[in-house]
Coordinates of C-alpha atoms and ligand atoms in Angstrom, one line a residue:
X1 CA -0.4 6.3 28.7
X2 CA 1.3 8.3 25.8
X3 CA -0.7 9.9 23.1
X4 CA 1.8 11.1 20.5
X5 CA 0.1 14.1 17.8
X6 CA -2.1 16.4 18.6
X7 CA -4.4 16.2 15.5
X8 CA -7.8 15.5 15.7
X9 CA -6.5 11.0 15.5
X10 CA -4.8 11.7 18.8
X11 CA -7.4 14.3 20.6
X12 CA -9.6 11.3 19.5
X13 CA -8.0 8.7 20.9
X14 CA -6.8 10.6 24.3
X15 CA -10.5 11.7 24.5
X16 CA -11.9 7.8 24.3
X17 CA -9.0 6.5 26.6
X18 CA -9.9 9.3 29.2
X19 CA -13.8 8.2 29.2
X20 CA -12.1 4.5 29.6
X21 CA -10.7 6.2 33.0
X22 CA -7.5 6.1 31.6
X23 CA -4.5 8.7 33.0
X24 CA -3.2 10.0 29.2
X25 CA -0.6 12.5 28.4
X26 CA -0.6 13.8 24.7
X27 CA 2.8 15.5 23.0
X28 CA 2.7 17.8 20.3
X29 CA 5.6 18.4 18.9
X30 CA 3.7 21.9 17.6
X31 CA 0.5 23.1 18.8
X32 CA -2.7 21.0 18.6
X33 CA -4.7 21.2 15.3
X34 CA -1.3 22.7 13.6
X35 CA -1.8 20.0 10.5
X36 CA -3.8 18.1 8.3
X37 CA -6.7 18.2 11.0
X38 CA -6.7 21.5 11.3
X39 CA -6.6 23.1 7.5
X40 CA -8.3 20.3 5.7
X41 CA -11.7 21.1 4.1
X42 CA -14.1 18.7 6.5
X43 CA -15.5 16.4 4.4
X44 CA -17.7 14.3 6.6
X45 CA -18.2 11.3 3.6
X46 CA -18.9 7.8 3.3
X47 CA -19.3 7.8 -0.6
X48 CA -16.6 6.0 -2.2
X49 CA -14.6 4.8 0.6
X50 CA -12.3 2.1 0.2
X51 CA -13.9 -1.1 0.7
X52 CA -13.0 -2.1 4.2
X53 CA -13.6 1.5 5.5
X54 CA -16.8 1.5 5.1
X55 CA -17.6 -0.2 8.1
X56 CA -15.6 2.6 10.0
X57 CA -16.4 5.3 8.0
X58 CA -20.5 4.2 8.7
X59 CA -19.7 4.1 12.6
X60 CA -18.3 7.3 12.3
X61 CA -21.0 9.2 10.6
X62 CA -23.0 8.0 13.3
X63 CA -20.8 9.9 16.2
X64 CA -20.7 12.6 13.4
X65 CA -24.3 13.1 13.6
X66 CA -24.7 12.8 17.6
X67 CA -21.0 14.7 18.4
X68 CA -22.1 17.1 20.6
X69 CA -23.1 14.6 23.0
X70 CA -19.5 13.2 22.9
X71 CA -17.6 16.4 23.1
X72 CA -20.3 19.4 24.1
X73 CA -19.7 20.9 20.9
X74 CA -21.6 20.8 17.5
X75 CA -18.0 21.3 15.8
X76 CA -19.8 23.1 12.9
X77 CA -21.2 19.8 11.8
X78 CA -24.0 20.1 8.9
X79 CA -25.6 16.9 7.6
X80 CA -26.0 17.3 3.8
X81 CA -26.5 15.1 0.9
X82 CA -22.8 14.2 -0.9
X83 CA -23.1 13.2 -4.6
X84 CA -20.7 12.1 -7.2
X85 CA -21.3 13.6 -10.8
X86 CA -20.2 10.9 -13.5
X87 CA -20.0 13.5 -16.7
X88 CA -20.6 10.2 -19.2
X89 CA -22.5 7.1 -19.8
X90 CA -19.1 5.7 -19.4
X91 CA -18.5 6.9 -15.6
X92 CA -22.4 6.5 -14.6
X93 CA -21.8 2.8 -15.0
X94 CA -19.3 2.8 -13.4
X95 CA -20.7 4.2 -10.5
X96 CA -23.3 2.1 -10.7
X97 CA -20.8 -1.2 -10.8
X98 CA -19.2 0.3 -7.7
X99 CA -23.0 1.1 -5.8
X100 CA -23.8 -2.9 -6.5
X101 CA -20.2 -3.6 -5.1
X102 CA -21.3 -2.2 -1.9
X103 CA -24.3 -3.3 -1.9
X104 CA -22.8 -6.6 -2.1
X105 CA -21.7 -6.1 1.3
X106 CA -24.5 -5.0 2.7
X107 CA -24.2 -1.4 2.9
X108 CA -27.2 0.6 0.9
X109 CA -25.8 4.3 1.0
X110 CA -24.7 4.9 -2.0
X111 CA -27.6 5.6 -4.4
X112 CA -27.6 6.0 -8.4
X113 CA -29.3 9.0 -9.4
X114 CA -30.6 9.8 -13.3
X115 CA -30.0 12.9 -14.8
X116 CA -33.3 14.2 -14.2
X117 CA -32.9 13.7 -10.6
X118 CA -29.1 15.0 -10.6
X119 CA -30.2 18.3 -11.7
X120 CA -33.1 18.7 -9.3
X121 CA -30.5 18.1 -6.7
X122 CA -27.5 20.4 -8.7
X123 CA -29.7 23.0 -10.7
X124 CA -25.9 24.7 -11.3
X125 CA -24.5 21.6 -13.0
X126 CA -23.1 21.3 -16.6
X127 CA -26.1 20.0 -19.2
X128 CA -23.6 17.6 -20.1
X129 CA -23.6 15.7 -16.6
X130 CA -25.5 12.6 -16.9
X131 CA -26.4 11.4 -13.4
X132 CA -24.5 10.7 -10.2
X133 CA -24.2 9.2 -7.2
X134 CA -25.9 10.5 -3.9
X135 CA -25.3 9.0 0.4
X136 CA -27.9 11.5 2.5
X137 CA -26.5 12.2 5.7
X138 CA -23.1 13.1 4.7
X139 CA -21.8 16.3 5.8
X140 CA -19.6 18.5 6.8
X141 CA -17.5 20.4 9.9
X142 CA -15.1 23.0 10.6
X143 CA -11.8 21.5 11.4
X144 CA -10.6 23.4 13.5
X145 CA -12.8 23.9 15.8
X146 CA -14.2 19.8 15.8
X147 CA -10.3 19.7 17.3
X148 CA -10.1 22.2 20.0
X149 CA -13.8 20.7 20.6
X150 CA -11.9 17.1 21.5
X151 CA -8.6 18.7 22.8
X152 CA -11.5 20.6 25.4
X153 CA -13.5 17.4 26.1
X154 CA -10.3 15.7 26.7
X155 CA -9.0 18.3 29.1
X156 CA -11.9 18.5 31.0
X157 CA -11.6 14.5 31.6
X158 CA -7.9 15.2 33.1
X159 CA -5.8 14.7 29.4
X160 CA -2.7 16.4 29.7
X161 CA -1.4 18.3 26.3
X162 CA 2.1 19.2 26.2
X163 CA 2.4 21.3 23.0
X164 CA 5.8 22.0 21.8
X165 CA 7.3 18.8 22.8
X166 CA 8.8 16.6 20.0
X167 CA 8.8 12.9 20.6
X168 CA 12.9 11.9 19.2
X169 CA 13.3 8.5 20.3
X170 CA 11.5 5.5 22.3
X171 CA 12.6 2.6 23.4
X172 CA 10.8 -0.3 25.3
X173 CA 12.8 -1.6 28.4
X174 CA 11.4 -4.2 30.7
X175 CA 7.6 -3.5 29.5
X176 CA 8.1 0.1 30.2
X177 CA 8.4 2.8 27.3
X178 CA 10.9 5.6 27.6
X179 CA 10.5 8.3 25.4
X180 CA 13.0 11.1 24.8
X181 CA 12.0 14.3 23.7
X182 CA 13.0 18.0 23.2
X183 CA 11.1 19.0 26.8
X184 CA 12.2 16.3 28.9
X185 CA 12.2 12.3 29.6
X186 CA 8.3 10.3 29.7
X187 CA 7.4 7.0 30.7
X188 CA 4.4 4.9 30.0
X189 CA 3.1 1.2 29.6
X190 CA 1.1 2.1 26.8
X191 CA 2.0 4.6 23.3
X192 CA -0.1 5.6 20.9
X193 CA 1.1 6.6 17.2
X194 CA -1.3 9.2 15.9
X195 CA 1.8 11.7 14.2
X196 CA 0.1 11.8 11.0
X197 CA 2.2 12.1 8.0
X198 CA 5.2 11.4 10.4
X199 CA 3.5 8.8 11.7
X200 CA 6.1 6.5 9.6
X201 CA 9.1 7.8 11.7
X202 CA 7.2 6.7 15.0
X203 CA 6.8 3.5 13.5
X204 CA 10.1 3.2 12.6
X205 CA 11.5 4.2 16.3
X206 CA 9.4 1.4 17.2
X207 CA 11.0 -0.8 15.3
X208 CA 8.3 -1.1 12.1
X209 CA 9.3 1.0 9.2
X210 CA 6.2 1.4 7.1
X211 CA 6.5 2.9 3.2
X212 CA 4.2 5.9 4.1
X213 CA 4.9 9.2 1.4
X214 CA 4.5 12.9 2.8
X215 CA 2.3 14.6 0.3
X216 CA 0.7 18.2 0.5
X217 CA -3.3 18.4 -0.7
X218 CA -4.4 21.5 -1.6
X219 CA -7.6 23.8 -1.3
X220 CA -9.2 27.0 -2.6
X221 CA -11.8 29.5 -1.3
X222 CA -13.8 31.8 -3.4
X223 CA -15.0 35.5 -2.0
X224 CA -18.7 34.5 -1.4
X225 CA -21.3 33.7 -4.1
X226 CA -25.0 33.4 -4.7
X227 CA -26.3 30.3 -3.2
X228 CA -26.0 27.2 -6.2
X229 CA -25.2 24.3 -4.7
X230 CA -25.7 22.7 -1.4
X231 CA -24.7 18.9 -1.6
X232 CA -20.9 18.4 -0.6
X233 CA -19.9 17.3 -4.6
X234 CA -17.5 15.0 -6.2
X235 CA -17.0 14.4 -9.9
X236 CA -15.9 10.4 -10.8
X237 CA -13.1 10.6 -13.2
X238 CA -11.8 14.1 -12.2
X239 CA -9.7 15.8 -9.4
X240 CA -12.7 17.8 -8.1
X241 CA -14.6 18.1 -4.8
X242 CA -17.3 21.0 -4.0
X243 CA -18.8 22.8 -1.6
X244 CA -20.5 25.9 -0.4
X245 CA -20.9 27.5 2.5
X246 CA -23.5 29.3 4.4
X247 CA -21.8 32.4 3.6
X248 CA -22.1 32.0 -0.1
X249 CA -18.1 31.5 0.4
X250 CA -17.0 27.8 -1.9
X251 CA -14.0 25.3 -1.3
X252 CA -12.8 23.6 -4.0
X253 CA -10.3 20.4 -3.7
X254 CA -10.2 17.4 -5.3
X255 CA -6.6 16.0 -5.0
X256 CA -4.3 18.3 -6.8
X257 CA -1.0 18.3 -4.8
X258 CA 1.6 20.7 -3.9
X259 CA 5.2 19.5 -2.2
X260 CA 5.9 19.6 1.9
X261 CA 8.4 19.4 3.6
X262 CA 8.1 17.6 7.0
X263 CA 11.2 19.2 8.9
X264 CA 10.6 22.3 8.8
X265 CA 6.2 22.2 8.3
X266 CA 7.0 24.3 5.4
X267 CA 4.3 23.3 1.8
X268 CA 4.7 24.8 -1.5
X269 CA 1.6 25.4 -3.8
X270 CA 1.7 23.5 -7.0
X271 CA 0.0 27.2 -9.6
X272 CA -0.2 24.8 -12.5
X273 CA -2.7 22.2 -10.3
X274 CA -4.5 24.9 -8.7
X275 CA -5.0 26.6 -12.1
X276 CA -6.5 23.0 -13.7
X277 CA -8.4 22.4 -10.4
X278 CA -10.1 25.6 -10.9
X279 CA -10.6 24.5 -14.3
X280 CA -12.6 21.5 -13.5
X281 CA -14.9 23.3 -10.9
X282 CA -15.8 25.7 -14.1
X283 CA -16.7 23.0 -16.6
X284 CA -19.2 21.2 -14.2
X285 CA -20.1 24.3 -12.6
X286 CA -20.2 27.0 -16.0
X287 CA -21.3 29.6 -12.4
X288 CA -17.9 29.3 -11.2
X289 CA -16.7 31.3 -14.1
X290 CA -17.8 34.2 -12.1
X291 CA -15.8 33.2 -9.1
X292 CA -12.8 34.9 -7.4
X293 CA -10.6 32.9 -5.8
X294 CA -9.4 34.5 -2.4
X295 CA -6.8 32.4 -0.7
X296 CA -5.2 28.7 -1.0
X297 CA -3.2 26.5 1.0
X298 CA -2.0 22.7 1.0
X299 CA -1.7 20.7 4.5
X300 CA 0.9 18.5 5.5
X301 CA -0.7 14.5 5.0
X302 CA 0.8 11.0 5.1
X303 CA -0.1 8.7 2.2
X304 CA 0.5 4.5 2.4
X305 CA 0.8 2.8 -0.9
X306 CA -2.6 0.8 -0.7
X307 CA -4.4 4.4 -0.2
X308 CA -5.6 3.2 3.4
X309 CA -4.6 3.7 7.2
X310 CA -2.8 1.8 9.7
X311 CA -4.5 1.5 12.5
X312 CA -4.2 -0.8 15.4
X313 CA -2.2 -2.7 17.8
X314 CA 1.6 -2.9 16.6
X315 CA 3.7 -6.0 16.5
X316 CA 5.5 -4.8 19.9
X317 CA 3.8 -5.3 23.3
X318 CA 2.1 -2.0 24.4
X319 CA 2.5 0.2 21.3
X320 CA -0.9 1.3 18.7
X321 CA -0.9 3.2 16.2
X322 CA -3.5 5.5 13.6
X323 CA -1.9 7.4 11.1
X324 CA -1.3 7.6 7.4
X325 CA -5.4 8.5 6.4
X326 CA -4.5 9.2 2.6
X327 CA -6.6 13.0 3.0
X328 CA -9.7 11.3 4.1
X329 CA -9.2 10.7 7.8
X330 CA -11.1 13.8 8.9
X331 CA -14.3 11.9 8.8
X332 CA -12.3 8.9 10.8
X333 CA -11.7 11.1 13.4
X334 CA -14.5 10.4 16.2
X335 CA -14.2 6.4 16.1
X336 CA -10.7 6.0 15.4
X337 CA -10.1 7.0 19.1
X338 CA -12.8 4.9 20.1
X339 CA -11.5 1.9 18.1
X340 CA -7.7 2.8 19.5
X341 CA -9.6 2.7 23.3
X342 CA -11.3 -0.2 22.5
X343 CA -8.1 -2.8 21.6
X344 CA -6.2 -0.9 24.7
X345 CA -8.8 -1.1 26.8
X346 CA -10.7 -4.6 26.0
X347 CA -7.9 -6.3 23.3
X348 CA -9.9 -6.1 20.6
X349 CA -12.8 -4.0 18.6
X350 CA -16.2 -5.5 17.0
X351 CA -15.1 -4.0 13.8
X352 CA -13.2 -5.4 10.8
X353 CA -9.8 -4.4 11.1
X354 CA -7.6 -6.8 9.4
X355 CA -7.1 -4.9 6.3
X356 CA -5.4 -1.6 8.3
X357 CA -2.4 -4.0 10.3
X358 CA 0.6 -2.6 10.2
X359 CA 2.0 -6.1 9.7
X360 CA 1.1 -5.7 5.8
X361 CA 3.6 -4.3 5.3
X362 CA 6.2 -6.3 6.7
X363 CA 4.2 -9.5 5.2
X364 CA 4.8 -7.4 2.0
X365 CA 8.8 -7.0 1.8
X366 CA 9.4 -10.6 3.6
X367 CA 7.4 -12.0 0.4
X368 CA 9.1 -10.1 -1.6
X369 CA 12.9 -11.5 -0.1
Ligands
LIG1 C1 -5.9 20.0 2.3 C2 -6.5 18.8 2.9 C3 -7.9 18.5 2.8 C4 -8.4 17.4 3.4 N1 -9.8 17.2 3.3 C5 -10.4 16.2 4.0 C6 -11.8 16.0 4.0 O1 -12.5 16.9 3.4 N2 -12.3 15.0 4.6 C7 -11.6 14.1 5.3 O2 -12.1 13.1 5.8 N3 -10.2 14.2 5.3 C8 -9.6 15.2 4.7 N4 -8.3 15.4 4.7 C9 -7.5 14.4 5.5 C10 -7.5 14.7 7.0 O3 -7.2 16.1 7.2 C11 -6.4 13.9 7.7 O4 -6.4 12.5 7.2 C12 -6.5 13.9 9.2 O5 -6.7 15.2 9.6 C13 -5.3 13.3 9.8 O6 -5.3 13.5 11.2 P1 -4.1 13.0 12.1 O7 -4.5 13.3 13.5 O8 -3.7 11.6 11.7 O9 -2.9 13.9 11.6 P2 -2.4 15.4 11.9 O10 -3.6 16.3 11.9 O11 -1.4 15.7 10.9 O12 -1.8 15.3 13.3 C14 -0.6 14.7 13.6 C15 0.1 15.5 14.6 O13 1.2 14.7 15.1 C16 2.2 15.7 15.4 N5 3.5 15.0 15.5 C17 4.2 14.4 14.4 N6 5.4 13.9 14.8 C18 5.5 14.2 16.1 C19 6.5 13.9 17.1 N7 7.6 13.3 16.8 N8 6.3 14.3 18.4 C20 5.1 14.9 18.7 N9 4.1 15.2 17.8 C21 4.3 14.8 16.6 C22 2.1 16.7 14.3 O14 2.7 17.9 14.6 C23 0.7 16.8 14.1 O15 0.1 17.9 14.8 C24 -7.6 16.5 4.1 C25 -6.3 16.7 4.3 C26 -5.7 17.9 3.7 C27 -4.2 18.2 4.0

C-alpha cells in the first residue's frame, strides 16, 4: 500500500492502516511536515464548521483529547474554550441563526454567549463587542510536533517514509498500480492521495481532475505579552483568529492570503493583508496596540470551490484520496486516517461522507455539458 504526502493527512492515514496490519510505504516528495501541516497555527476547532464536517470534526476532537494514547505523544495538545466575537447586534444573530442550525442536527456545541458573559471569558475585548459564540473543549497543538508524533507512531508499526521521492506518474495495469517517481519505480494494490494542495495533480494522474486552487494563508507572532486572553478566538464578520500562548507569545490569522507557488514551495507575503490583519486583532483587542510583531509566514494549502475536502474512495478501483482541507484540516487530522483505513480496510465508514466524493465534481461539469 502507497501513502502519497507526508503531512499530518498521510502520517494519519499510514498510522491507521498500520494498526489495520497493513504493509504501507509513504513518499514525500520533500520531507515530512514540510507544508501546511507543519507551519499552520493548530487550531483544534469545531465551531463553525461546514455543515457536514461536523460529524468528523466531533470524532476528531475526541482522538484530539485522548491522542496520546493513539500516538505516545501529547502533540502539545491544550483543551481550551474557542469563541466567536460577533461585534454587532447584527452578527450576534447571526450566530445565533447558525447555533439553532446545528442544533437542528443534533449537535449542542456551539453556545450563544451575552455580553456580560463574553467579557468574563475575554476581559481584553473591545466594549463594543456584544456577545459571541463559545464550543468548550476546543483546543490547540503544535503542528509540528503532532506530525513527527504520527510519522514516529507509524514507524514504530513498520511504516516506511521515503522522504525526497516525488510521485510523477501512476498508472493502474491489471489491478496493480505502478508509480513512477524521481527515486525509483513502486508498486501497490492500494494508493492513497493525501498531497495536499497538490492533491489535485494526483487526482488528475488518476484520471479525476478536480478544480482544487493553491492558495497561501498567512500567520503572525508577537514577542511575548502579559497574559489577556486564553480562549482560541474568532471574530464573525472579520478575517481574524486569536490566540496566546503559555509564553505570553500570540498568533494571529484569520484568512488573509499571500501567493505560492507549488513548483518550486516558494510563498510570497501579501504586507498590505498582514498590515489590515494586524489591524483587526487591535480593534477587538485595543492591548494589541502594544504588540510587536516578530516573524510571519504563509503555508502552502489547497482550496476546493465548495470550501470542503475530498475524501474517500475514488471512482477507480484501489485508489482513496484526502486532500484539499481549505486551511482547516489540522483538526481533521487524527480521523481522516482512521476514516481512509476504515473504507480500505472494511469498504465503508459509519460516518456521513457523501458530501466530500470526489465524484461532485465530475457530477458538476457533466451537468453543466
Ligand atoms: C498558515 C496556515 C494556518 C492554518 N491553520 C489551521 C488551523 O489553525 N487549524 C486547522 O485545522 N487547520 C489549519 N490549517 C490547515 C491545515 O494546515 C491543512 O489543512 C492540513 O495541514 C493539510 O494537511 P495535508 O496532509 O492534507 O497537507 P500537507 O501538510 O500540505 O501535506 C501534503 C504533502 O504531500 C506532499 N506531496 C505533494 N505532492 C507530492 C508528490 N507528487 N509526491 C510525493 N509527495 C507529494 C507535499 O510535499 C506535502 O508534504 C492552516 C493552514 C495554513 C497554511
Amino acid at each position: 500500500m502507497i501513502v502519497i504526502g507526508g503531512g499530518l493527512h498521510g502520517c494519519s492515514a499510514a498510522l491507521h492502516l498500520a494498526r489495520r496490519g497493513l504493509s504501507v510505504i509513504l513518499l514525500e516528495k520533500d520531507h515530512v511536515g514540510r507544508h501546511a501541516s507543519g507551519v499552520n497555527a493548530g487550531g483544534v476547532r469545531r465551531l463553525g464548521r461546514a455543515l457536514p464536517e461536523i460529524p468528523l470534526s466531533t470524532a476528531s476532537a475526541k482522538i484530539w483529547h485522548e491522542i496520546e494514547d493513539l500516538v505516545e505523544d501529547d502533540c502539545g495538545f491544550e483543551a481550551s474554550n474557542q469563541i466567536k466575537i460577533a461585534e454587532t447586534e447584527e452578527g450576534l444573530a447571526q450566530l445565533r441563526q447558525r447555533a439553532s442550525d446545528v442544533s437542528a442536527l443534533g449537535f449542542a456545541h456551539e453556545q450563544i454567549v451575552d455580553q456580560e458573559s463574553l467579557r468574563e471569558f475575554l476581559p481584553a475585548v473591545a466594549p463594543h463587542c456584544q456577545g459571541g459564540m463559545i464550543v468548550e473543549g476546543d483546543g490547540h497543538a503544535n503542528p509540528p510536533r503532532t506530525v513527527q508524533a504520527f510519522r514516529r507512531k507509524g514507524e514504530s508499526l513498520g511504516v516506511r517514509f521515503r522522504e525526497g521521492t516525488s510521485v510523477g506518474h501512476v498508472e493502474r495495469k491489471a489491478g496493480v498500480w505502478f508509480i513512477e517517481t524521481n527515486d525509483g519505480s513502486f508498486e501497490a494494490g492500494v494508493i492513497v492521495n493525501c498531497a495536499g494542495a497538490w492533491g489535485g495533480r494526483i487526482a488528475e494522474m488518476i484520471g479525476e481532475p478536480v478544480p482544487i486552487e493553491v492558495r497561501a494563508p498567512m500567520l503572525m507572532i508577537t514577542a511575548r505579552m502579559p497574559a489577556f486572553v486564553a480562549p482560541v478566538v474568532g471574530v464573525q464578520g472579520r478575517k481574524l483568529s486569536f490566540k496566546q500562548f503559555a509564553n505570553g507569545t500570540v498568533l494571529i490569522g484569520g484568512g488573509y492570503e499571500g501567493t505560492a507557488n507549488p513548483e518550486t514551495n516558494e510563498t510570497k507575503l501579501d504586507r498590505t493583508g498582514l498590515a489590515e490583519n494586524a489591524r483587526n486583532a487591535m480593534e477587538v483587542f485595543p492591548i494589541m496596540r502594544k504588540a510587536s510583531v516578530l516573524r510571519c509566514w504563509a503555508g502552502i494549502e489547497g482550496m476546493m470551490p465548495d470550501g470542503i475536502p475530498v475524501m474517500g474512495p475514488s471512482q477507480e478501483e484501489g485508489a482513496f484520496h484526502a486532500f484539499g482541507f481549505c486551511a482547516h484540516g489540522f483538526q481533521l487530522g487524527p480521523v481522516s486516517g482512521k476514516i481512509l483505513s476504515d473504507f480500505i480496510v472494511d469498504g465503508g465508514t459509519n460516518l456521513p461522507m457523501s458530501a466530500f466524493r470526489i465524484e461532485r465534481f465530475s457530477e458538476i461539469r457533466q451537468s453543466a455539458s
